[in-house]
Every structure is written in structure tokens, then in C-alpha cells.
Short mmCIF file of C-alpha atoms in Angstrom, two decimals:
data_model
loop_
_atom_site.label_atom_id
_atom_site.label_comp_id
_atom_site.label_asym_id
_atom_site.label_seq_id
_atom_site.Cartn_x
_atom_site.Cartn_y
_atom_site.Cartn_z
CA UNK W 13 -27.67 13.37 9.13
CA UNK W 14 -25.17 12.25 6.90
CA UNK W 15 -25.46 8.50 5.47
CA UNK W 16 -22.57 7.14 3.62
CA UNK W 17 -22.48 3.96 1.38
CA UNK W 18 -19.25 2.05 0.45
CA UNK W 19 -18.45 -0.79 -2.28
CA UNK W 20 -21.51 -2.41 -3.92
CA UNK W 21 -23.99 -0.59 -1.65
CA UNK W 22 -22.62 2.47 -3.15
CA UNK W 23 -22.72 1.06 -6.84
CA UNK W 24 -26.45 -0.11 -6.46
CA UNK W 25 -27.67 3.02 -4.74
CA UNK W 26 -25.70 5.24 -7.05
CA UNK W 27 -24.09 7.57 -4.52
CA UNK W 28 -21.71 7.46 -1.75
CA UNK W 29 -23.07 10.04 0.49
CA UNK W 30 -26.57 11.76 1.23
CA UNK W 31 -27.80 14.53 3.66
CA UNK W 32 -31.53 13.92 5.33
CA UNK W 33 -33.48 15.39 7.59
CA UNK W 34 -34.82 12.12 9.19
CA UNK W 35 -38.42 12.04 10.62
CA UNK W 36 -38.54 11.79 14.36
CA UNK W 37 -39.72 8.26 14.43
CA UNK W 38 -36.61 6.89 12.72
CA UNK W 39 -34.53 6.15 15.71
CA UNK W 40 -32.21 3.34 15.29
CA UNK W 41 -30.03 1.98 12.38
CA UNK W 42 -32.70 -0.58 11.49
CA UNK W 43 -35.49 1.97 11.17
CA UNK W 44 -33.18 4.01 8.92
CA UNK W 45 -32.63 0.99 6.64
CA UNK W 46 -36.41 0.57 6.52
CA UNK W 47 -36.93 4.21 5.64
CA UNK W 48 -34.14 4.27 2.96
CA UNK W 49 -35.78 0.89 1.29
CA UNK W 50 -38.86 2.90 0.92
CA UNK W 51 -37.12 5.50 -1.06
CA UNK W 52 -36.95 3.32 -4.27
CA UNK W 53 -35.88 0.19 -6.06
CA UNK W 54 -32.28 0.89 -5.91
CA UNK W 55 -32.33 1.36 -2.08
CA UNK W 56 -34.36 -1.82 -2.07
CA UNK W 57 -31.79 -3.80 -4.02
CA UNK W 58 -28.84 -2.50 -1.95
CA UNK W 59 -30.55 -3.51 1.20
CA UNK W 60 -32.24 -6.75 0.07
CA UNK W 61 -29.99 -8.89 2.09
CA UNK W 62 -29.14 -7.44 5.74
CA UNK W 63 -26.88 -10.25 6.68
CA UNK W 64 -24.45 -9.00 4.40
CA UNK W 65 -24.45 -5.41 5.43
CA UNK W 66 -22.54 -3.78 8.38
CA UNK W 67 -23.03 -0.41 9.94
CA UNK W 68 -20.97 2.31 11.64
CA UNK W 69 -22.45 5.03 13.55
CA UNK W 70 -20.11 8.20 14.03
CA UNK W 71 -17.26 6.12 12.60
CA UNK W 72 -17.56 3.28 15.10
CA UNK W 73 -18.79 -0.30 14.48
CA UNK W 74 -22.33 -0.72 15.49
CA UNK W 75 -25.23 -2.97 15.30
CA UNK W 76 -28.62 -2.34 13.38
CA UNK W 77 -30.14 -1.66 16.78
CA UNK W 78 -27.87 1.28 17.39
CA UNK W 79 -29.72 4.52 18.51
CA UNK W 80 -29.49 7.28 16.35
CA UNK W 81 -30.11 10.11 18.78
CA UNK W 82 -27.34 12.88 18.63
CA UNK W 83 -25.59 10.89 15.69
CA UNK W 84 -24.18 12.80 12.64
CA UNK W 85 -23.16 10.17 10.45
CA UNK W 86 -24.23 6.55 9.71
CA UNK W 87 -22.47 4.43 7.12
CA UNK W 88 -23.54 1.16 5.66
CA UNK W 89 -21.16 -1.29 3.97
CA UNK W 90 -20.23 -4.85 3.23
CA UNK W 91 -18.14 -6.81 5.66
CA UNK W 92 -14.64 -5.30 5.32
CA UNK W 93 -11.94 -6.82 3.04
CA UNK W 94 -8.56 -4.89 3.89
CA UNK W 95 -5.07 -6.00 4.66
CA UNK F 213 3.52 4.90 16.92
CA UNK F 214 2.54 5.59 13.33
CA UNK F 215 -0.72 4.85 11.66
CA UNK F 216 -0.80 5.95 7.95
CA UNK F 217 -3.59 5.56 5.33
CA UNK F 218 -2.04 6.52 1.92
CA UNK F 219 -2.20 6.29 -1.99
CA UNK F 220 1.25 5.70 -2.64
CA UNK F 221 3.76 3.06 -1.91
CA UNK F 222 6.01 2.61 1.26
CA UNK F 223 9.77 1.82 1.89
CA UNK F 224 9.21 -1.15 4.02
CA UNK F 225 13.14 -1.26 4.97
CA UNK F 226 13.09 2.26 5.98
CA UNK F 227 9.88 1.79 8.26
CA UNK F 228 11.34 -1.28 9.93
CA UNK F 229 14.70 0.36 10.62
CA UNK F 230 12.80 3.56 11.94
CA UNK F 231 11.34 1.48 14.60
CA UNK F 232 14.77 0.47 16.01
CA UNK F 233 16.91 3.33 15.25
CA UNK F 234 17.68 5.45 18.52
CA UNK F 235 16.25 2.97 20.82
CA UNK F 236 18.79 0.60 22.40
CA UNK F 237 16.27 -1.26 24.32
CA UNK F 238 14.72 -2.77 21.07
CA UNK F 239 15.97 -6.32 20.66
CA UNK F 240 13.15 -7.48 18.32
CA UNK F 241 11.46 -5.98 15.46
CA UNK F 242 8.88 -8.22 13.48
CA UNK F 243 7.26 -6.98 10.24
CA UNK F 244 4.29 -8.14 8.07
CA UNK F 245 3.76 -7.02 4.48
CA UNK F 246 0.56 -7.87 2.63
CA UNK F 247 0.84 -8.15 -1.33
CA UNK F 248 -1.34 -7.96 -4.19
CA UNK F 249 -1.50 -11.58 -5.63
CA UNK F 250 -2.16 -12.15 -9.42
CA UNK F 251 -5.12 -14.47 -8.96
CA UNK F 252 -8.12 -14.17 -6.88
CA UNK F 253 -10.49 -17.10 -6.39
CA UNK F 254 -8.54 -19.07 -9.11
CA UNK F 255 -8.91 -16.38 -12.04
CA UNK F 256 -5.88 -14.19 -13.03
CA UNK F 257 -6.76 -10.50 -12.22
CA UNK F 258 -5.38 -7.17 -13.61
CA UNK F 259 -5.11 -5.60 -10.14
CA UNK F 260 -7.25 -4.48 -7.30
CA UNK F 261 -9.18 -1.30 -6.38
CA UNK F 262 -9.10 -0.54 -2.84
CA UNK F 263 -11.79 1.40 -1.36
CA UNK F 264 -11.82 2.84 2.37
CA UNK F 265 -13.93 5.05 4.60
CA UNK F 266 -11.70 8.23 5.15
CA UNK F 267 -11.82 9.36 8.90
CA UNK F 268 -12.84 5.78 10.22
CA UNK F 269 -9.73 4.07 8.79
CA UNK F 270 -7.30 6.04 10.58
CA UNK F 271 -9.42 5.67 13.72
CA UNK F 272 -9.97 2.12 13.45
CA UNK F 273 -6.24 1.35 13.00
CA UNK F 274 -5.24 3.71 15.69
CA UNK F 275 -7.73 1.81 17.89
CA UNK F 276 -6.08 -1.57 16.87
CA UNK F 277 -2.80 -0.19 17.64
CA UNK F 278 -3.86 0.98 21.08
CA UNK F 279 -5.28 -2.50 21.89
CA UNK F 280 -1.99 -4.13 20.84
CA UNK F 281 -0.13 -1.71 22.88
CA UNK F 282 -2.40 -2.34 26.21
CA UNK F 283 -1.74 -6.22 25.61
CA UNK F 284 2.08 -6.26 24.90
CA UNK F 285 4.99 -4.13 25.91
CA UNK F 286 5.86 -2.55 22.67
CA UNK F 287 8.40 0.15 22.00
CA UNK F 288 7.00 0.85 18.80
CA UNK F 289 4.10 -0.04 16.39
CA UNK F 290 3.86 1.23 12.68
CA UNK F 291 0.68 0.52 10.51
CA UNK F 292 0.50 1.72 6.88
CA UNK F 293 -2.35 0.80 4.55
CA UNK F 294 -2.75 1.93 0.95
CA UNK F 295 -5.95 2.54 -0.87
CA UNK F 296 -6.59 3.25 -4.71
CA UNK F 297 -5.64 1.20 -7.51
CA UNK F 298 -3.09 -1.37 -7.11
CA UNK F 299 -1.23 -4.00 -9.45
CA UNK F 300 -0.21 -7.55 -8.88
CA UNK F 301 2.80 -7.58 -6.51
CA UNK F 302 2.22 -4.24 -5.08
CA UNK F 303 2.32 -3.73 -1.23
CA UNK F 304 -0.90 -3.18 0.34
CA UNK F 305 -0.22 -3.14 4.04
CA UNK F 306 2.64 -3.09 6.29
CA UNK F 307 2.64 -3.85 10.04
CA UNK F 308 5.96 -3.30 12.11
CA UNK F 309 6.21 -4.07 15.93
CA UNK F 310 9.26 -3.40 18.03
CA UNK F 311 9.86 -4.76 21.50
CA UNK F 312 12.38 -5.73 23.84
CA UNK F 313 12.06 -9.62 23.34
CA UNK F 314 10.45 -11.20 20.32
CA UNK F 315 7.47 -12.99 21.71
CA UNK F 316 5.54 -9.49 22.22
CA UNK F 317 6.64 -8.33 18.61
CA UNK F 318 5.50 -11.62 16.92
CA UNK F 319 2.21 -11.84 18.72
CA UNK F 320 1.16 -8.38 18.43
CA UNK F 321 1.89 -8.31 14.66
CA UNK F 322 -0.41 -11.22 14.45
CA UNK F 323 -2.93 -9.62 16.45
CA UNK F 324 -2.78 -6.47 14.59
CA UNK F 325 -3.48 -8.18 11.22
CA UNK F 326 -6.30 -10.34 12.56
CA UNK F 327 -7.93 -7.03 13.74
CA UNK F 328 -7.21 -5.18 10.71
CA UNK F 329 -8.55 -7.88 8.35
CA UNK F 330 -11.85 -7.85 10.24
CA UNK F 331 -12.33 -4.46 11.56
CA UNK F 332 -10.60 -1.66 9.40
CA UNK F 333 -12.98 -0.37 6.78
CA UNK F 334 -11.32 -1.04 3.50
CA UNK F 335 -13.07 -2.94 0.55
CA UNK F 336 -11.23 -4.66 -2.40
CA UNK F 337 -12.54 -4.89 -5.86
CA UNK F 338 -10.63 -7.33 -8.10
CA UNK F 339 -10.19 -5.88 -11.62
CA UNK F 340 -10.38 -8.16 -14.60
CA UNK F 341 -10.68 -7.90 -18.29
CA UNK F 342 -14.58 -8.22 -18.05
CA UNK F 343 -14.79 -5.69 -15.30
CA UNK F 344 -14.73 -5.92 -11.56
CA UNK F 345 -15.78 -8.09 -8.75
CA UNK F 346 -15.97 -7.41 -5.00
CA UNK F 347 -13.81 -9.68 -2.99
CA UNK F 348 -15.86 -11.34 -0.23
CA UNK F 349 -15.00 -11.26 3.42
CA UNK F 350 -13.56 -14.87 4.78
CA UNK F 351 -15.19 -16.37 7.83
CA UNK F 352 -11.46 -17.68 8.55
CA UNK F 353 -10.53 -13.96 9.29
CA UNK F 354 -13.30 -13.70 11.60
CA UNK F 355 -12.40 -16.86 13.16
CA UNK F 356 -8.59 -15.63 13.76
CA UNK F 357 -9.78 -12.42 15.28
CA UNK F 358 -12.05 -14.35 17.77
CA UNK F 359 -9.12 -16.63 19.02
CA UNK F 360 -7.76 -13.51 20.59
CA UNK F 361 -10.79 -12.97 22.48
CA UNK F 362 -10.44 -15.71 24.93
CA UNK F 363 -10.53 -14.89 28.66
#
């Protein structure tokens, strides 16, 4: 599974994309966040405040409860500021 | 029917003309251009860096356009959004709507901007002499989007 990071999340983690073989017990976006936070202090800092974080699953806006079965790409980012 | 996400500037006059040329049924063309201001949150800035999510940006804008077409009778829609480094007074975004009569064109352009501001995956970083600061999303933009959701 590809995990993408944007804006200040990308800066805190230090990369914009990673590929993972997720353990089978990681079945939702929220569980993916928990699993990422456990990877180290940069992830912990990036995901410290989940109210300021949005998620997209296969390039569509989703919530943290979104299931990950069959998903190829998950992206985490702050609320958008285009336009 | 054009959605473009691009680095370089666009010719807004040409884009507006393109939506009416060759279609004698178009009686109204409304356009919106978003520009980089030279101040953000009270302080002068050198410019903006605009980050986006390749793939999702085009898809999100296409979905917003499709929603607008489903709600209003539109003869044409153009949405162009830039990314990358931008300077004060640079054009960021263009929305053009063409229709037979003006109400559809005005409302669709407003609708598209309200959704673009809250759903299109772009992020602005304001650049100043002491570095850069990520612009924060505004609740007023979310409120503007929600007003279109009334039954």
C-alpha cells in the first residue's frame, strides 16, 4: 500500500510517499495512523493532533473510519487551502 | 469542458472567449480569477508555494465541474488551477461558466469556487524572508460550501 503525505505532514515526517506491507490487523485509516505513529517520533509529531488531519483513500476524500480492504493508496494532509 | 492543473500562467481573456466562440446559444459568460495578494494574515509576503496531489487534483476538480453541470444548465465550464511557486499579483485559479442566461453562470461559478476552496487538494505556503508558513484553512470557506447543501 502506498501512503502519501502533503504539506506540513510531509515536512514533519520527512518524505512524501512510502510503500508498506501492512499487517492484516490494520483494516482502517485510523488504525493505519496508529500504526504509523508507532514507527517513530517524526510520525508521532505529524499525527499528534488528528483534528487537523484529513485523509483520502484511492484519491477520494474519506474519514478515518474508512476501511482499507482493496485500497492501493492512502493520503494524509491538512485541510486544503487552494483557490 | 476543461479542467487543467498546471504550473504556468493562463490567458484569461482567451479562455473566456473560448467558451462562447462557435456557440450562438451562449448568452452569458461569468468568470472568476483568484490572485496572489502581497499580504497574508497582516504581514507582507514574497510569494506562495502551491503544493498539490497529482491525480486527485484533476479528479476532484472534474467532480466539482460534474456537480455544477448536474445542478445548472451550462454550455461550458473551464477550471484552471496553477501550482508551484507564485508571486504577488500572479493568477492562481480561473473558473469560467457559460450558459444561455446569467443566473446559471453566476451561481455555478460561485458554487465551483466554494467547493474548490474546501475539496480540491492544494496547499498554500506563504513565503517570507524568515521562511515559510502553511496557510490555514478558513471555517468561512467550509460554511460557504455548506450553504449549497440545503435540501
